[in-house]
Amino acid sequence: MAKKEKWVVRDKNKRNVFWPSVEMRERAWVGTDRFYKDAAKNPMDFWACLARDGLDWFKEWKKVYESKPPYFKWFLGGKLNASYNCLDRHLKDKGNKVAIIWESEPLEERERKITYRGLYREVCKFSNVLKKLGVKKGDRVGIYLPMIPEVMVSMLACARIGAVHSIVFSAFSGINFRKRVEDCGAKVLVTCDGYWRRGKQINLKKQADVAAKAKTVKKVVVVKRFTGKDELKLPMRKGRDYWYHELMAKASEDSKPVPVESNTPLFLLYTSGTTGKPKGVIHDTAGYLTQAYWTTLWDFDLHEDDVFWCTADVGWITGHTYNCYGPLSVGATMVIYEGSPDMPNWGRLWKIADKFDVSVFYTAPTAIRMFKKMGCELTKGYDLSTLRILGTVGEPIDLETWLWYFGCIGNGRCPVIDTWWQTETGGTLVNALPGIGPFIATVAGRPFPGTRAEILDEKGKPVKKGRTGYLVFKPPFPPGLLRGVWKNPKKYRDTYWREYGPKVYYTSDGAKWFDKHNIRVTGRVDDVMKVAGHRLSSAEIEDAITSHPEVIVSAVVPKPDEIRGQVPVAFVVLRPGVKPSPEVEASIVKQVRKEIGPTAKPHQVFFVKGLPKTRSGKIMRRFLKSMLVNEKLGDASTLQNPEIVGYLKKVVGYKRK
Ligand code: WT7
């Protein structure tokens, strides 16, 4: 591949708008608008064609699409297996191709390179381990692992036998893991002794033990990450806890992939909504995999010699789709990194990108803002000329950050693909494609071919260009879209299909048309915040705070933050007689860490005597949110306690802009 190739050109007339260069357009899988047009004419044929071309099937489907609002199905009656599509079918041509390049945090430890054949063997063995431990088709397996290859092995082993995995972010607390394990009724857990984070050994097994107490849990498999002088002495409970390597040593490599019907759940992923309880988003097999495959291939324009690096943790949907199912189903080589980007300094990621000739790099705005703070010199001494495409995801990206990413990391040569999507959508849905463009700073781009996005006003009418409204999707729904909420059909209906009725998927995001085709997403319109790209709910943090014995009630709202995008700020009413103090504050913060995890800890705590409430007793978080940014406050006359507003203004130091 020619180095220093320029993959973009600047728009002659418009600022901060870029187009693919001739080289990019010629190289790209999608290089003409015809894809969008044809797909729009008949989206079902379009997706059927993609499902057939992209995936290997054991049995062809009988019907492409069926809808019983608010439920829908794709590729009905078809049979396939996700692990077969990620592994077996590549063995003939790419058995020796590297699937995963794993880099550990400590510099002195060597990277691990796992080929498709190597990964296939591990997955087959682990699927037999799971079977021996009693896991059957449809059973749930709770996975609580950091960024080590065994997490992909575990996911694919579940998929191989038709079991449903539910991964919980390893930086979430054991209590949080337990809640999710209890909700989905996991039989087996997969975890590890620990991992490296910022030079510290994190003992994960200790947290996992909290969840292992859940009634449904029968067995716990523990991967050994630390050996030699780093070895952790762990209590292993007899008859319940088993070492991964010991079970694997005895496991057979002979494992037939179980064919499952297209709409069979592949995994659950818990995500935060507007209530205190996270919901288990259900993803199916065929629709999800079709979207994972094609979005990976087209958004990042992956070709045989590419090295793809998505920095997301596997605990989030981005990690599921773009660190496992997407790149593996297309047969790509990907990089995964265990540790923190500042270890031993902020040059670490560029060192890795240089070492492995990364060509596609996908990260979150919060990380880019951090790099930007460190300055453009950050990449000095590292050769990033293999980079061809840059991606971003997770929250709106501001103009300066976009330009910095484009200029300093991409050296003005690579498009920035700003992908909008959600845990619920399974794969990207709104973004520019590398061979089509345009790449417009702060604008996500076009709805993926074959999907129908609209921006509606309160009444359900399409908004005019430039007006903000609510981003929705119309049928046929993207194949990767969630198929339900685990054991909670009401929540599924109420969250996604109530705002505009059961035939319109409501995203909870604000958006506007930048021009005829391109969408700018403005962010969440519900009580969900994005803290360093992590999705957290106000209610969930409030529940954690209120579980503190000295707290009566609390309200948590986001406040803008230069690096993290948003940070949670808590308003807390203490029990009578309890005096506000730094100690009380510290113990409240500790409570949140314990119940949820460090990402959710309040950035600031205001001790107050009351909170703004509606006549029905609902706390008006909107008021508090506006107060923190000195915005105009809404009408206080609808409040039960309007007098509280003046008092709160003083507490936060409100000054109307
Ligand atoms: C929410 C979903 C999807 C992977 C990671 C996040 C926000 C996501 C963008 C973007 C503006 C974005 C939305 C969305 N979001 N990507 N490119 N531009 N906002 O998944 O944790 O389920 O969060 O993230 O608000 O609703 P998630």
XYZ file of C-alpha atoms in Angstrom, residues 47 50-51 55 57 61 64-65 72-76 80 261-264 266-267 283-295 321 425-427 477-483:
44
model
C -30.910 -6.692 3.310
C -26.548 -8.582 2.179
C -27.493 -11.441 4.493
C -23.094 -14.771 5.962
C -26.232 -20.250 6.225
C -34.830 -18.420 5.363
C -37.341 -12.001 4.760
C -39.259 -9.795 7.170
C -40.399 -7.688 14.082
C -38.297 -10.518 12.684
C -35.759 -10.903 9.906
C -34.861 -13.961 7.827
C -37.505 -16.178 9.405
C -26.927 -20.260 10.972
C -32.949 -20.028 13.868
C -32.192 -16.460 12.695
C -34.145 -14.745 15.460
C -32.589 -16.706 18.317
C -27.213 -14.216 20.493
C -26.587 -12.098 23.555
C -29.978 -9.046 20.216
C -30.853 -11.760 17.729
C -28.388 -13.784 15.671
C -28.928 -13.244 11.935
C -30.068 -9.633 11.827
C -27.417 -8.526 14.272
C -24.658 -10.396 12.471
C -25.735 -9.074 9.073
C -25.501 -5.522 10.344
C -22.255 -6.196 12.206
C -20.673 -7.701 9.093
C -21.670 -5.024 6.598
C -21.171 -2.000 8.793
C -19.775 -5.476 17.454
C -29.174 -0.686 17.336
C -26.452 -3.350 17.469
C -24.382 -1.678 14.755
C -36.340 -1.743 11.022
C -32.582 -2.178 10.830
C -31.859 -5.916 11.157
C -29.539 -5.307 14.096
C -32.141 -3.470 16.164
C -32.990 -4.953 19.565
C -35.715 -7.594 19.703
